[in-house]
Tab-separated table of C-alpha atoms and ligand atoms in Angstrom:
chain	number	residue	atom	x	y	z
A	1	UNK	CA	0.000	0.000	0.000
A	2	UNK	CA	1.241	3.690	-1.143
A	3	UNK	CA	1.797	6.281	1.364
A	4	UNK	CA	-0.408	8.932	0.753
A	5	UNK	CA	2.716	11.266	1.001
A	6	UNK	CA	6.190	10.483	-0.237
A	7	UNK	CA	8.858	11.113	2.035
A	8	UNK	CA	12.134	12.972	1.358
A	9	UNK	CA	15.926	12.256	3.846
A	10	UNK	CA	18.563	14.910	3.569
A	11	UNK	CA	21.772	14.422	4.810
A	12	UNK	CA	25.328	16.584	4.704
A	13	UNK	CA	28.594	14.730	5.193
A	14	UNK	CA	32.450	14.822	4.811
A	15	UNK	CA	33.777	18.459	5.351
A	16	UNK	CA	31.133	20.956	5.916
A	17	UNK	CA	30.686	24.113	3.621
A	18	UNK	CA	29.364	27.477	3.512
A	19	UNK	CA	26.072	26.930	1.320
A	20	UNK	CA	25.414	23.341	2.469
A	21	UNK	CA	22.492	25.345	4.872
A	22	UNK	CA	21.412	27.088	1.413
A	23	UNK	CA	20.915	23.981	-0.020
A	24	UNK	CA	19.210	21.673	2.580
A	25	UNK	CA	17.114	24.487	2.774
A	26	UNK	CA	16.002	24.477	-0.819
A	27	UNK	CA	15.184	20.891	-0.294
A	28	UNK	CA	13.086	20.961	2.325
A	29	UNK	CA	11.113	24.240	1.308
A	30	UNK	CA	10.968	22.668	-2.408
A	31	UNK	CA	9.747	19.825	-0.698
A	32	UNK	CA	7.255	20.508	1.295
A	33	UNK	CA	6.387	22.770	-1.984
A	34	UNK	CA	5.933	19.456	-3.946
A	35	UNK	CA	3.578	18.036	-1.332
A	36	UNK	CA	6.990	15.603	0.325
A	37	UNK	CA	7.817	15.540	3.788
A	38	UNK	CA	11.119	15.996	4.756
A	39	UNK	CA	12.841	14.358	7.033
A	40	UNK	CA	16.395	16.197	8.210
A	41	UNK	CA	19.076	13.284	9.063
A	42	UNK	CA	22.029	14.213	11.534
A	43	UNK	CA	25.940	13.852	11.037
A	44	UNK	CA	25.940	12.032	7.617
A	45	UNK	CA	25.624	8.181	6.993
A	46	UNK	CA	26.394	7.970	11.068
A	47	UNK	CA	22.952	9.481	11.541
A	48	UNK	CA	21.714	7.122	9.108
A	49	UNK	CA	23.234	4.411	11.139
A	50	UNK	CA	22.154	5.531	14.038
A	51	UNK	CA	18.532	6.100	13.371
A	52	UNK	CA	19.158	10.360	13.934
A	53	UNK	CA	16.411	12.160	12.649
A	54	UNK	CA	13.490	14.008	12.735
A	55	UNK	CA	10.972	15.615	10.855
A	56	UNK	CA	11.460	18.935	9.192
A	57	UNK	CA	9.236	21.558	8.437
A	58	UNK	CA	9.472	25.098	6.835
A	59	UNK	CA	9.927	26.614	10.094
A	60	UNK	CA	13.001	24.262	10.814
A	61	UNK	CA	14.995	25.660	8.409
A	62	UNK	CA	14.383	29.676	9.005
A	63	UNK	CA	17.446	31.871	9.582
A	64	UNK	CA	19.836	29.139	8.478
A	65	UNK	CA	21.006	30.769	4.791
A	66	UNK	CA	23.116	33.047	5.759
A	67	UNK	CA	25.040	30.905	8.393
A	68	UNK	CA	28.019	28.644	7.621
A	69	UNK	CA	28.782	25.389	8.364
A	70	UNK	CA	25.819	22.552	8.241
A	71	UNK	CA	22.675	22.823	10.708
A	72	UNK	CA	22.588	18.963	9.775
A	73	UNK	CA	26.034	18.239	11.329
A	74	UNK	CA	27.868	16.169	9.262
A	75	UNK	CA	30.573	13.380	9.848
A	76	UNK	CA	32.897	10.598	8.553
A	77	UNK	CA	31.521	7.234	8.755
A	78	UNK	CA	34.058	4.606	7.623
A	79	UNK	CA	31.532	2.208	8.580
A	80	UNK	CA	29.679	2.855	5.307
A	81	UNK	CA	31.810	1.032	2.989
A	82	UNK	CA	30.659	-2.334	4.716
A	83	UNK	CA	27.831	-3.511	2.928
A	84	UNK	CA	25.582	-5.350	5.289
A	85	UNK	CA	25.910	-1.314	6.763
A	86	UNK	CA	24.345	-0.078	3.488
A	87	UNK	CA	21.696	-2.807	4.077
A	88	UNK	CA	21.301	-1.638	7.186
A	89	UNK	CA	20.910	2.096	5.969
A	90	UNK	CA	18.054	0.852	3.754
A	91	UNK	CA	16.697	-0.668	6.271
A	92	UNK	CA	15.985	2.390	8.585
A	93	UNK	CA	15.438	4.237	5.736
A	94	UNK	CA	12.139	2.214	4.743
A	95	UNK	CA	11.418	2.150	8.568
A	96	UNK	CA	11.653	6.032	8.637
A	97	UNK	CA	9.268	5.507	5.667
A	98	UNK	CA	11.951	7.684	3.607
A	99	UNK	CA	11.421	6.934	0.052
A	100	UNK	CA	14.430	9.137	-1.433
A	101	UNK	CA	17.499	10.378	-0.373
A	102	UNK	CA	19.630	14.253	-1.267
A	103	UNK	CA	22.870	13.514	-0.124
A	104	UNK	CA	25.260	16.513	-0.111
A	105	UNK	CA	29.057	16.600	0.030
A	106	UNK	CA	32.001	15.219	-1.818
A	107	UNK	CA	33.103	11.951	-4.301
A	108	UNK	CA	33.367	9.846	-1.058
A	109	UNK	CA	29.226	11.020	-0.822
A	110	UNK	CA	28.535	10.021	-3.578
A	111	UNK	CA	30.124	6.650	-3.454
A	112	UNK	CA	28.052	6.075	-0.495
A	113	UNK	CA	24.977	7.274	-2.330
A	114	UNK	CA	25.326	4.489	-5.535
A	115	UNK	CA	26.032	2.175	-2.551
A	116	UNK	CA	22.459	2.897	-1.236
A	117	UNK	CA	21.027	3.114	-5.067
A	118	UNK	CA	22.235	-0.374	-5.757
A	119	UNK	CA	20.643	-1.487	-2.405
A	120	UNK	CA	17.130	0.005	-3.651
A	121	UNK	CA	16.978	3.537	-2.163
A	122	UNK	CA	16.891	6.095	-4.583
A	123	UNK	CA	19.489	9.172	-4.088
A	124	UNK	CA	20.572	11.935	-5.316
A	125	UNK	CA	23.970	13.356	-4.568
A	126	UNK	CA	24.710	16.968	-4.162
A	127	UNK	CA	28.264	18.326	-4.231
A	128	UNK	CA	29.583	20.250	-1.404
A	129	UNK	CA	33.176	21.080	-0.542
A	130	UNK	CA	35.314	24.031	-0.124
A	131	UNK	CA	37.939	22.327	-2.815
A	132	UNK	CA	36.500	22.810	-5.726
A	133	UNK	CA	37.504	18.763	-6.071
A	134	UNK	CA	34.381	16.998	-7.296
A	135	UNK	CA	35.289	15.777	-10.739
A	136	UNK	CA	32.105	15.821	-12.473
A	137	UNK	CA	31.143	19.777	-11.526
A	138	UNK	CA	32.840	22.674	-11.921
A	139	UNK	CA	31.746	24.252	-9.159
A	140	UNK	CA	30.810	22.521	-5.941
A	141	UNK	CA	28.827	24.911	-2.997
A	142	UNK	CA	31.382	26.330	-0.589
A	143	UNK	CA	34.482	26.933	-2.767
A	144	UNK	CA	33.074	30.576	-3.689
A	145	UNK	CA	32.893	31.392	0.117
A	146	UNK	CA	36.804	29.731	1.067
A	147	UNK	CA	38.176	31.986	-1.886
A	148	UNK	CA	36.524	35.084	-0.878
A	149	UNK	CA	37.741	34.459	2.972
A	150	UNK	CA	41.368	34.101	1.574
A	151	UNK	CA	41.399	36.791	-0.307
A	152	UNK	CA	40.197	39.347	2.854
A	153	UNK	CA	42.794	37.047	4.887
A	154	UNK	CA	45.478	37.697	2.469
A	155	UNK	CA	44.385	41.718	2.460
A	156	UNK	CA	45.240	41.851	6.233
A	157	UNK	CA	48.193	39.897	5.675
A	158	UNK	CA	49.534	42.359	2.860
A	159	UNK	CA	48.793	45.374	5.005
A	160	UNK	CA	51.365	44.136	7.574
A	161	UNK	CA	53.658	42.604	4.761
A	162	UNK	CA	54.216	46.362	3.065
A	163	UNK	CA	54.888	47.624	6.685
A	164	UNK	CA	57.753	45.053	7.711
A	165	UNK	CA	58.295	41.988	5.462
A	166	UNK	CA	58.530	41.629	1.976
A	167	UNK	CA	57.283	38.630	0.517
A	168	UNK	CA	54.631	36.436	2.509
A	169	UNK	CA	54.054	32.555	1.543
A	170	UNK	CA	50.024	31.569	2.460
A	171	UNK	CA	49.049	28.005	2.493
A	172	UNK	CA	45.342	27.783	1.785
A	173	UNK	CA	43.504	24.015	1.708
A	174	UNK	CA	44.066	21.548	-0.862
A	175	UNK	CA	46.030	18.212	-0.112
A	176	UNK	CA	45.154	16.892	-3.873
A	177	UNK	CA	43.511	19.626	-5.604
A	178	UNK	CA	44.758	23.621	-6.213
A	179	UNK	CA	41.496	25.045	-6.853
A	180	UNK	CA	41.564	27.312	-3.718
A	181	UNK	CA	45.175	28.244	-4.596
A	182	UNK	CA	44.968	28.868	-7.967
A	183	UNK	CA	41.688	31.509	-7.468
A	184	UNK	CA	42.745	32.935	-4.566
A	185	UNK	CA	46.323	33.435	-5.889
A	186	UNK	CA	44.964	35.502	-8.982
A	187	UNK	CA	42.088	37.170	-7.099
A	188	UNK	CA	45.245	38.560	-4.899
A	189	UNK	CA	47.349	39.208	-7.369
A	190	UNK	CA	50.500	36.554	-6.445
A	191	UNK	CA	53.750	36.563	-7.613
A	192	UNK	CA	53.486	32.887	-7.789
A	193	UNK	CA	50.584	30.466	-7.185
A	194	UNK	CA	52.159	26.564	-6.615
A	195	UNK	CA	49.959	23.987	-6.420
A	196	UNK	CA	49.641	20.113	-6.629
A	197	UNK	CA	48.880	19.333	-10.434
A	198	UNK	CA	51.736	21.088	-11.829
A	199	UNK	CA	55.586	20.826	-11.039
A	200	UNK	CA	57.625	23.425	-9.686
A	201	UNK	CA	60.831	24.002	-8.359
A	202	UNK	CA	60.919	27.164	-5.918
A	203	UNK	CA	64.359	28.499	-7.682
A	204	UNK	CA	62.613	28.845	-10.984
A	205	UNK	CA	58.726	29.530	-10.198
A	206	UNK	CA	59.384	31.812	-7.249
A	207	UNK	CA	63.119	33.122	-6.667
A	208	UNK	CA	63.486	34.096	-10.382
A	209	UNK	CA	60.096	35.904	-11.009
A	210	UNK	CA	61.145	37.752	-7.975
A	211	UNK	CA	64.308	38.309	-8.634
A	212	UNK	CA	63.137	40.121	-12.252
A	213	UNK	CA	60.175	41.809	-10.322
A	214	UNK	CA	62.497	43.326	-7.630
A	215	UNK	CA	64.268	44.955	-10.444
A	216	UNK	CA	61.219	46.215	-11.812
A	217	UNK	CA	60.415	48.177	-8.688
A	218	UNK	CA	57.868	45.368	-6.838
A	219	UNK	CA	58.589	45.428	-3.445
A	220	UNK	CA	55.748	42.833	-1.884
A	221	UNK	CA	54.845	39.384	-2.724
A	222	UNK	CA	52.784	37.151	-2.012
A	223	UNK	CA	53.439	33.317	-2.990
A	224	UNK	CA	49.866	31.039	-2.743
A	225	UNK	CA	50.368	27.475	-1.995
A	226	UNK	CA	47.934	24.905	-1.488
A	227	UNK	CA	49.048	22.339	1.782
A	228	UNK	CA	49.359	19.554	-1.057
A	229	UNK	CA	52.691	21.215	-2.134
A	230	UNK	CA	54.174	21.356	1.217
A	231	UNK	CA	54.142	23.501	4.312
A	232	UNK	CA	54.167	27.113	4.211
A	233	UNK	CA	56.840	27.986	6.756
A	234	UNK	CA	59.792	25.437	5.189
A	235	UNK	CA	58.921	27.116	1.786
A	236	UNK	CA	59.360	31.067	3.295
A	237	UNK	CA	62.265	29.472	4.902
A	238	UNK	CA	63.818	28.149	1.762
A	239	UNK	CA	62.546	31.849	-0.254
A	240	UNK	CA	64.629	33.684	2.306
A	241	UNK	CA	67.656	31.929	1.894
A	242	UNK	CA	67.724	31.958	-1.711
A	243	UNK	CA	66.573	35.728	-1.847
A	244	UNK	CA	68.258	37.117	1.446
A	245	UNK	CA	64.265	38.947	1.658
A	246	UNK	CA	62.368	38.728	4.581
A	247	UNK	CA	59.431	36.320	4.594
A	248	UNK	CA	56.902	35.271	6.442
A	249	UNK	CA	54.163	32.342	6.482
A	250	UNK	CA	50.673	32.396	6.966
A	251	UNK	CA	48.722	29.418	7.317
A	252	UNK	CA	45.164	29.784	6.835
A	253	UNK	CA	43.859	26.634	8.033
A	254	UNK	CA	40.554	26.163	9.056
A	255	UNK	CA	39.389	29.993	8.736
A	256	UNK	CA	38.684	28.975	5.483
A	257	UNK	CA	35.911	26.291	6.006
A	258	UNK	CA	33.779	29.081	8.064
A	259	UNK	CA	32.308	31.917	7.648
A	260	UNK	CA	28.267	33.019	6.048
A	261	UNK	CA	28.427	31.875	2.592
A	262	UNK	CA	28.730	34.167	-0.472
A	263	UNK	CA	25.474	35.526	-2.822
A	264	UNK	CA	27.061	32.991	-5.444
A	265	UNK	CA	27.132	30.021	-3.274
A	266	UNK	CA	23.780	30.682	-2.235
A	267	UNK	CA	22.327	31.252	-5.609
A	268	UNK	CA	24.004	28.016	-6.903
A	269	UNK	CA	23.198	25.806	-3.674
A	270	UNK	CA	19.636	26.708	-3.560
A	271	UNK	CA	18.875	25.949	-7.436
A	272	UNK	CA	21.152	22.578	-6.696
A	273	UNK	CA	18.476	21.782	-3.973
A	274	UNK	CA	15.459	22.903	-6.118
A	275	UNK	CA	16.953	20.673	-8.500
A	276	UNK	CA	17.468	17.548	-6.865
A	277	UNK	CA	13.667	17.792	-5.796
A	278	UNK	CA	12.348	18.225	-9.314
A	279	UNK	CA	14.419	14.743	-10.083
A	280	UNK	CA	12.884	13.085	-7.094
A	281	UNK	CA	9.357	14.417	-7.847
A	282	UNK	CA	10.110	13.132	-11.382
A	283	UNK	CA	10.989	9.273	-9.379
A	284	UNK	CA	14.398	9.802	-10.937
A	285	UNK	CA	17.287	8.557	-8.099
A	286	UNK	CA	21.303	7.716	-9.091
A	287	UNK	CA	21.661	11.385	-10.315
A	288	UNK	CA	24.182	13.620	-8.961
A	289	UNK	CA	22.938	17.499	-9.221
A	290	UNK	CA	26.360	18.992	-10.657
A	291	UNK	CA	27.043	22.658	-12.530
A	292	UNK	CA	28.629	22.107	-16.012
A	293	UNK	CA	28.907	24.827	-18.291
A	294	UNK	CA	27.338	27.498	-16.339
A	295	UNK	CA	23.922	25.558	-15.137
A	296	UNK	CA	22.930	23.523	-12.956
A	297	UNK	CA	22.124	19.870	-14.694
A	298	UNK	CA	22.466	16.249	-13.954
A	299	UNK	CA	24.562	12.974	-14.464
A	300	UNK	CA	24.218	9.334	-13.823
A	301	UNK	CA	26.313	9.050	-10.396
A	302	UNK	CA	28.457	6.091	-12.105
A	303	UNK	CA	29.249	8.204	-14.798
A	304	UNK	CA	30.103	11.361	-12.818
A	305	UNK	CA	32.573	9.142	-9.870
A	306	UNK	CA	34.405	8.123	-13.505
A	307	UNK	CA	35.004	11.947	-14.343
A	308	UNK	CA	38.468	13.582	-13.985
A	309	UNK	CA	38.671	17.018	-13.229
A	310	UNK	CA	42.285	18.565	-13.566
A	311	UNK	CA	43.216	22.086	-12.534
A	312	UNK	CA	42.153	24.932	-14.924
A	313	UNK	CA	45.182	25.407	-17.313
A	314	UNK	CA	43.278	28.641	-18.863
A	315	UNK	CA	43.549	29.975	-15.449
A	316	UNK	CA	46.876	28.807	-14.597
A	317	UNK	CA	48.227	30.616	-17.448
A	318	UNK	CA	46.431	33.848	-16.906
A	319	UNK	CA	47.880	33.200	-13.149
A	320	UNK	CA	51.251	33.400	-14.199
A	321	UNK	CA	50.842	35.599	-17.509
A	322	UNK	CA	49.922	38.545	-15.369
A	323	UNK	CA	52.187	38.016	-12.201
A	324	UNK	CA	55.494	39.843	-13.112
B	1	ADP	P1	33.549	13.675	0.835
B	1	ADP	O1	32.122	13.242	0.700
B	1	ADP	O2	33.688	15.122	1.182
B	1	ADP	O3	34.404	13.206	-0.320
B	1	ADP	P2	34.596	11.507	2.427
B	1	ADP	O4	35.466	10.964	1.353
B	1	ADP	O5	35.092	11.537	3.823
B	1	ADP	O6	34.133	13.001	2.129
B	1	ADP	O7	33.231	10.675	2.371
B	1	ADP	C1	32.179	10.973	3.256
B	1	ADP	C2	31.542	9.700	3.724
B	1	ADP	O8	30.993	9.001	2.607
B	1	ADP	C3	32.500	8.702	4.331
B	1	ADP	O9	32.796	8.977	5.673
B	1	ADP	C4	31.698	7.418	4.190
B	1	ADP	O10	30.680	7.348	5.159
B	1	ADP	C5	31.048	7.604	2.836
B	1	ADP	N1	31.847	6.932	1.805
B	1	ADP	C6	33.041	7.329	1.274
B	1	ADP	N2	33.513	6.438	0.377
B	1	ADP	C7	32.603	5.438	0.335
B	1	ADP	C8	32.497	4.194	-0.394
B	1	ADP	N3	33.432	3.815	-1.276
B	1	ADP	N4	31.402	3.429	-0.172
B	1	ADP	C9	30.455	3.804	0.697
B	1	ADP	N5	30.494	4.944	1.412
B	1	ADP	C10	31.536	5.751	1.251
């Protein structure tokens, strides 16, 4: 026998983002729009797990845009790649009478989400993360807001740098992916911007630009590095000994994961969570919700995990075209 009312889960989980509060509420306003109910799931696939959740209604998500982080909490669950823990998932799910899942946050998300698809349980995956490192979109909800913290970081930074140092190394996130770096490092104008995709050596891409700038007058730098590359201090260490110029390191750390989200990232999150609601309301599950090309479409989530997404050698170029 049918329910006479379909039920919606929404979940966030890996690292949280500004926007992922933009997005869950799209879905549950959407929603409830559509004639769903919505039922809010804490802390990721733990919550799942762990039978955490409760019903949501318009009210529940009221004065939550414009605050970062995720209202949902959200958490690692390495428990999820066991499969009688999927089962299990499924399980709760049809218990919770939950009929379709939004699942937002990164590949690893995802992965979890076709796990739950193949079980039965129809999902549909959006991406949130700060890196910029889902393959299949080009822009995932919270990068917007990490770059635009960066770049006010890096404005303080440079205030003090012109007063007493001369060249100032920032690490910004990124262990695989440069995104952050490679944004941030042209949106402040960096002498150098070295991230994880493309080789380097510090006496060619940093010491000899600055070496040639120097003579051209330029008396601050600033050198963007994303943590893949290595840490920011060793790197101002090894600038100053090659350039006898004071330098100093900055590391941004987790600054950059807070913080009320951007106009962009709430335009894009809340169409991403409109989105995924039309596809449910449409009984279409094992999509990811993903912005290619400017909009906001879909893909199979098989075919999206199978993307690559490499750094943006356009940008790169312009990067270090302009920064000399
Ligand atoms: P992100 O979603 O940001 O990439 P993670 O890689 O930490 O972050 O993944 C988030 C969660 O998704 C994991 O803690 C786990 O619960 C689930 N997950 C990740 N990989 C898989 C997988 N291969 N199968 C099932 N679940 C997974």
């Amino acid at each position: 026998m049918g329910k006479e009312r379909k039920t919606i889960g929404v979940l966030t989980s890996g690292g949280d983002a500004p926007g992922m509060n933009a997005a869950v509420r799209a879905v549950v306003r959407m929603g409830i729009n559509r004639g769903f109910s919505v039922v809010g799931i804490r802390r990721g696939y733990s919550g799942l797990l762990a039978n955490d959740m409760d019903d949501m209604d318009l009210r529940s998500v009221s004065d939550i845009l414009q605050r970062g982080g995720t209202v949902l909490y959200s958490s690692r669950c390495p428990e999820f790649s066991e499969q009688r823990n999927i089962k299990k998932a499924v399980e709760n799910c049809r218990k919770a009478g939950i009929d379709a899942l939004v699942t937002i946050g990164g590949d690893g998300t995802f992965r979890g989400a076709l796990d739950l698809c193949r079980e039965g349980l129809p999902c549909i995956g959006l991406p949130g993360t700060i890196d910029n490192d889902i393959s299949s979109s080009e822009y995932t909800i919270g990068f917007d807001t990490a770059v635009n913290t960066v770049v006010q970081m890096v404005d303080r930074v440079r205030d003090t740098s012109q007063s007493h140092d001369r060249c100032s190394v920032i690490e910004v996130m990124g262990r695989h992916a440069g995104h952050i770096a490679l944004y941030a490092g042209i949106a402040c104008g960096a002498l150098a911007v070295l991230v994880p995709e493309i080789e380097f050596t510090i006496e060619r891409d940093v010491v000899a630009k600055m070496v040639s700038s120097l003579r051209q007058g330029k008396q601050n730098f600033i050198v963007m590095v994303a943590e893949g590359v290595g840490h920011a201090p060793a790197i101002a260490e090894q600038i100053e000994s090659l350039t006898g110029i004071d330098t100093n390191a900055v590391v941004l750390g987790y600054v950059q994961r807070g913080g009320s989200p951007t106009a962009r990232e709430l335009v894009i999150a809340s169409q991403m969570g409109h989105h995924a609601v039309e596809l449910i309301e449409q009984g279409i599950g094992k999509r990811v919700v993903v912005f290619r090309g400017g909009k906001v479409v879909d893909l199979d989530i098989e075919e999206a995990l199978a993307m690559h997404k490499g750094i943006d050698m356009d940008l790169y170029r312009v990067a270090n075209d302009i920064s000399i």
